[in-house]
Amino acid sequence: MRKLFRFTLISILAVFFVLGSASGAHDNKGSNGLEDVIIAPSLSFTIETYSGISSRLEGLTIREEPLLRQISYNYRIVNGDREIGRVTLTCQDLRHGGLIFYVESRNLTVDNHICRGRLTLLGPHLTVGKTFVYPDGKRIVGQSSWDYISPTQLISQLPPGIAFLDGEARSLVLGPVDRLEYLGNGVYQEVNTFPVSVRRNANRSEFSFPLADAKGGIIRFWGIIHNQQLVAWEDEAVVAAIQRADLNKTRKFWLDGVYDLVPSSYTPTHPHAFWRCPAQHVGRSFLTKASPYTYAIAVSSMYSAIRTQNRSGFWPTEPQSEWLAEEYGFGPNFYDTRFNTDAAQYLLEAYQKYGDETAFNAARRYADFLCRFAEQYSYRSKNGGYLVPDYQAASGEHRTHTSLNHLLAEMNFLYHMYLATDEVEYRDTADMMLLAVKDTCDEWIKDSGELWYARLPNGDYGYQDYPTLTLNDLRQSLDLITRIYGHPDPDLDRLKSSKEAYNRANGIPLW
């Protein structure tokens, strides 16, 4: 028999006083005597339970940010008085329009029909749907294509995975309903993706999804709703960026950021496992894309990066790299200078776009950490320049190689910070990195004109460079140095020209 958790009038009024008319208020009873949580003016959430199972709402937490208001509802799922699992509903009201919701259940080891979530959407039906399909089912970034969801599926059962749904009055994106297993060190394996069932009547649509599985684990489901079209389908750049970001099979989106497929050289690993890359490349790429969907992901990812920065000012890579373990004795939770510098650059750019000081303060914390790290741990070039090691282990070990792309990215970020703050420490540290590149300019260039990837701890050079990553870093370096000093640096220009000539001669793209 289902049970109803009742709020007192005081509790309801307290929520409304805090939230006003925004997300997260409790409304009247939904179907079958259950109480709905209003997560948007036309969208509500209900936990449906059967066979003696019931849900008990234990409380809520609220967090205010300049660009969003977040409220989390924490439920205990019980069989009698015995707890058998937990469910959390988190809503992020984006203030300027749109709302993201996240539903997570943990350790609910019962059949998936016994405990389910239900979204109820009032008003006109969503009439057009799109999703991603993958060639031969392979999870390759950028290789998916768009496909329409059939009219029959729109009124019965959506295909497993992400769904972009548009209607007359509003737009809704439903992420995949994934069952995950935690493998350790921040890595989650996707075990199964459940379809969302759809039921309609004249003025409402219900979307039902499982919150439990007989094999246990974690179930995660997210979505975004807006009264404007979430995706500007006529904007090819926006559509292409969303397709590449995926957030379905090759990447996952969650409260703490975007997760990428874990490399096979990391431990733990699995072809369907994901880890949270500190760089948050999707959030950064979405900063320049004008649509409510990309805005929602960019803002949420920005706050995720701010919250996950550690006290030292950086973002550890949680899995172990087998290459770094074999080469340098590294374990998990190491510092990766490139991923971290990309994360901080994202926060600086997000601050410049959105004006949230918390993003700028996080970028500054990392800049200060990077300056200390470079001064303390760098190898020195012949004139004292900073050849910053690419990595530092959790143990403090740092004697690793220095790759050109990492060094340029660090230098570029500190020049950006100098331009944003006029603080000479950032410029001076970047200048020391530039000096190291100038001191070693000839050594980076192979006889073929290609660039070496890295300077090794013994002073030799080795490894294969990326086709365009380092080249684009060099272009950005030249632009920044010209802005600051009034002219480009000739040594960086030589490296760029050599790399461009090599790419042309070998049919490799220049961008």
PDB file of C-alpha atoms in Angstrom, residues 67-186:
ATOM      1  CA  LEU A  67      23.149  32.583 -11.348  1.00  0.00           C
ATOM      2  CA  LEU A  68      21.070  29.802  -9.831  1.00  0.00           C
ATOM      3  CA  ARG A  69      19.103  28.691  -6.803  1.00  0.00           C
ATOM      4  CA  GLN A  70      19.513  25.030  -5.874  1.00  0.00           C
ATOM      5  CA  ILE A  71      17.234  22.961  -3.656  1.00  0.00           C
ATOM      6  CA  SER A  72      17.681  19.265  -2.850  1.00  0.00           C
ATOM      7  CA  TYR A  73      15.008  16.940  -1.457  1.00  0.00           C
ATOM      8  CA  ASN A  74      16.317  13.908   0.404  1.00  0.00           C
ATOM      9  CA  TYR A  75      14.097  10.833   0.635  1.00  0.00           C
ATOM     10  CA  ARG A  76      14.465   7.613   2.612  1.00  0.00           C
ATOM     11  CA  ILE A  77      12.883   4.608   0.929  1.00  0.00           C
ATOM     12  CA  VAL A  78      11.676   2.189   3.589  1.00  0.00           C
ATOM     13  CA  ASN A  79      10.066  -1.210   3.922  1.00  0.00           C
ATOM     14  CA  GLY A  80       8.181  -0.793   7.179  1.00  0.00           C
ATOM     15  CA  ASP A  81      10.734   0.897   9.415  1.00  0.00           C
ATOM     16  CA  ARG A  82      13.767  -0.541   7.612  1.00  0.00           C
ATOM     17  CA  GLU A  83      15.611   1.733   5.202  1.00  0.00           C
ATOM     18  CA  ILE A  84      16.300   0.047   1.872  1.00  0.00           C
ATOM     19  CA  GLY A  85      17.668   2.979  -0.118  1.00  0.00           C
ATOM     20  CA  ARG A  86      17.805   6.709  -0.725  1.00  0.00           C
ATOM     21  CA  VAL A  87      16.513   9.057  -3.415  1.00  0.00           C
ATOM     22  CA  THR A  88      17.564  12.660  -3.938  1.00  0.00           C
ATOM     23  CA  LEU A  89      15.821  15.195  -6.161  1.00  0.00           C
ATOM     24  CA  THR A  90      17.875  18.321  -6.861  1.00  0.00           C
ATOM     25  CA  CYS A  91      16.528  21.330  -8.783  1.00  0.00           C
ATOM     26  CA  GLN A  92      18.634  24.172 -10.157  1.00  0.00           C
ATOM     27  CA  ASP A  93      16.574  27.252 -11.029  1.00  0.00           C
ATOM     28  CA  LEU A  94      18.667  29.236 -13.490  1.00  0.00           C
ATOM     29  CA  ARG A  95      16.944  32.535 -12.605  1.00  0.00           C
ATOM     30  CA  HIS A  96      17.148  33.885 -16.160  1.00  0.00           C
ATOM     31  CA  GLY A  97      14.911  31.086 -17.407  1.00  0.00           C
ATOM     32  CA  GLY A  98      15.035  27.333 -17.414  1.00  0.00           C
ATOM     33  CA  LEU A  99      15.508  24.718 -14.747  1.00  0.00           C
ATOM     34  CA  ILE A 100      17.699  21.628 -14.421  1.00  0.00           C
ATOM     35  CA  PHE A 101      16.586  18.684 -12.299  1.00  0.00           C
ATOM     36  CA  TYR A 102      18.578  15.665 -11.147  1.00  0.00           C
ATOM     37  CA  VAL A 103      17.168  12.464  -9.658  1.00  0.00           C
ATOM     38  CA  GLU A 104      19.483   9.928  -8.032  1.00  0.00           C
ATOM     39  CA  SER A 105      18.667   6.702  -6.199  1.00  0.00           C
ATOM     40  CA  ARG A 106      21.187   4.607  -4.304  1.00  0.00           C
ATOM     41  CA  ASN A 107      21.135   0.974  -3.194  1.00  0.00           C
ATOM     42  CA  LEU A 108      17.474   0.308  -3.989  1.00  0.00           C
ATOM     43  CA  THR A 109      17.790  -3.430  -4.552  1.00  0.00           C
ATOM     44  CA  VAL A 110      14.200  -4.246  -5.498  1.00  0.00           C
ATOM     45  CA  ASP A 111      12.453  -4.849  -8.818  1.00  0.00           C
ATOM     46  CA  ASN A 112      12.320  -1.666 -10.873  1.00  0.00           C
ATOM     47  CA  HIS A 113       8.507  -1.649 -11.004  1.00  0.00           C
ATOM     48  CA  ILE A 114       8.272  -1.365  -7.178  1.00  0.00           C
ATOM     49  CA  CYS A 115       9.814   2.117  -6.909  1.00  0.00           C
ATOM     50  CA  ARG A 116       9.533   4.557  -9.790  1.00  0.00           C
ATOM     51  CA  GLY A 117       9.807   8.258 -10.424  1.00  0.00           C
ATOM     52  CA  ARG A 118       7.130  10.150 -12.302  1.00  0.00           C
ATOM     53  CA  LEU A 119       7.315  13.532 -13.995  1.00  0.00           C
ATOM     54  CA  THR A 120       3.983  15.173 -14.780  1.00  0.00           C
ATOM     55  CA  LEU A 121       3.973  17.918 -17.415  1.00  0.00           C
ATOM     56  CA  LEU A 122       0.821  20.037 -17.633  1.00  0.00           C
ATOM     57  CA  GLY A 123      -0.371  21.780 -20.778  1.00  0.00           C
ATOM     58  CA  PRO A 124       0.092  21.131 -24.491  1.00  0.00           C
ATOM     59  CA  HIS A 125       1.923  17.964 -25.453  1.00  0.00           C
ATOM     60  CA  LEU A 126       5.492  17.822 -26.734  1.00  0.00           C
ATOM     61  CA  THR A 127       5.141  16.986 -30.401  1.00  0.00           C
ATOM     62  CA  VAL A 128       8.674  16.738 -31.821  1.00  0.00           C
ATOM     63  CA  GLY A 129      11.536  14.655 -30.446  1.00  0.00           C
ATOM     64  CA  LYS A 130      15.153  14.012 -31.423  1.00  0.00           C
ATOM     65  CA  THR A 131      17.887  11.769 -30.065  1.00  0.00           C
ATOM     66  CA  PHE A 132      21.353  10.478 -30.984  1.00  0.00           C
ATOM     67  CA  VAL A 133      22.143   7.261 -32.817  1.00  0.00           C
ATOM     68  CA  TYR A 134      25.607   5.734 -33.099  1.00  0.00           C
ATOM     69  CA  PRO A 135      27.233   3.900 -36.025  1.00  0.00           C
ATOM     70  CA  ASP A 136      27.286   0.174 -35.200  1.00  0.00           C
ATOM     71  CA  GLY A 137      26.556   1.096 -31.597  1.00  0.00           C
ATOM     72  CA  LYS A 138      30.121   2.353 -31.097  1.00  0.00           C
ATOM     73  CA  ARG A 139      30.809   5.085 -28.543  1.00  0.00           C
ATOM     74  CA  ILE A 140      33.078   7.408 -30.482  1.00  0.00           C
ATOM     75  CA  VAL A 141      33.065  11.119 -29.680  1.00  0.00           C
ATOM     76  CA  GLY A 142      31.661  13.140 -32.557  1.00  0.00           C
ATOM     77  CA  GLN A 143      30.499  10.102 -34.563  1.00  0.00           C
ATOM     78  CA  SER A 144      26.818  10.115 -33.573  1.00  0.00           C
ATOM     79  CA  SER A 145      24.022  11.493 -35.734  1.00  0.00           C
ATOM     80  CA  TRP A 146      20.624  13.021 -35.022  1.00  0.00           C
ATOM     81  CA  ASP A 147      17.484  10.954 -35.420  1.00  0.00           C
ATOM     82  CA  TYR A 148      13.812  11.769 -34.916  1.00  0.00           C
ATOM     83  CA  ILE A 149      11.856  10.023 -32.180  1.00  0.00           C
ATOM     84  CA  SER A 150       8.817   8.446 -33.824  1.00  0.00           C
ATOM     85  CA  PRO A 151       5.285   9.716 -33.065  1.00  0.00           C
ATOM     86  CA  THR A 152       4.466   6.317 -31.551  1.00  0.00           C
ATOM     87  CA  GLN A 153       7.441   6.517 -29.183  1.00  0.00           C
ATOM     88  CA  LEU A 154       6.460  10.048 -28.132  1.00  0.00           C
ATOM     89  CA  ILE A 155       3.184   8.744 -26.707  1.00  0.00           C
ATOM     90  CA  SER A 156       4.317   5.350 -25.363  1.00  0.00           C
ATOM     91  CA  GLN A 157       7.995   4.815 -24.588  1.00  0.00           C
ATOM     92  CA  LEU A 158      10.979   6.975 -25.476  1.00  0.00           C
ATOM     93  CA  PRO A 159      14.080   5.202 -26.800  1.00  0.00           C
ATOM     94  CA  PRO A 160      16.714   4.633 -24.084  1.00  0.00           C
ATOM     95  CA  GLY A 161      19.014   7.639 -23.895  1.00  0.00           C
ATOM     96  CA  ILE A 162      18.786  11.389 -24.254  1.00  0.00           C
ATOM     97  CA  ALA A 163      15.630  12.956 -25.726  1.00  0.00           C
ATOM     98  CA  PHE A 164      15.218  16.534 -26.985  1.00  0.00           C
ATOM     99  CA  LEU A 165      11.479  17.267 -26.884  1.00  0.00           C
ATOM    100  CA  ASP A 166       9.784  20.400 -28.221  1.00  0.00           C
ATOM    101  CA  GLY A 167       6.190  21.556 -28.063  1.00  0.00           C
ATOM    102  CA  GLU A 168       4.014  24.598 -28.471  1.00  0.00           C
ATOM    103  CA  ALA A 169       4.476  25.971 -24.947  1.00  0.00           C
ATOM    104  CA  ARG A 170       7.757  24.568 -23.687  1.00  0.00           C
ATOM    105  CA  SER A 171      10.856  22.545 -24.418  1.00  0.00           C
ATOM    106  CA  LEU A 172      12.197  19.597 -22.426  1.00  0.00           C
ATOM    107  CA  VAL A 173      15.435  17.635 -22.558  1.00  0.00           C
ATOM    108  CA  LEU A 174      15.447  14.306 -20.736  1.00  0.00           C
ATOM    109  CA  GLY A 175      18.867  12.795 -20.152  1.00  0.00           C
ATOM    110  CA  PRO A 176      19.480   9.038 -20.056  1.00  0.00           C
ATOM    111  CA  VAL A 177      18.153   7.006 -17.105  1.00  0.00           C
ATOM    112  CA  ASP A 178      21.405   5.207 -16.283  1.00  0.00           C
ATOM    113  CA  ARG A 179      22.101   2.441 -13.818  1.00  0.00           C
ATOM    114  CA  LEU A 180      25.688   2.859 -12.689  1.00  0.00           C
ATOM    115  CA  GLU A 181      28.172   0.899 -10.628  1.00  0.00           C
ATOM    116  CA  TYR A 182      30.847   2.800  -8.731  1.00  0.00           C
ATOM    117  CA  LEU A 183      34.253   1.283  -9.543  1.00  0.00           C
ATOM    118  CA  GLY A 184      36.272   3.517  -7.217  1.00  0.00           C
ATOM    119  CA  ASN A 185      38.533   6.547  -7.679  1.00  0.00           C
ATOM    120  CA  GLY A 186      35.739   8.652  -9.146  1.00  0.00           C
TER     121      GLY A 186
END
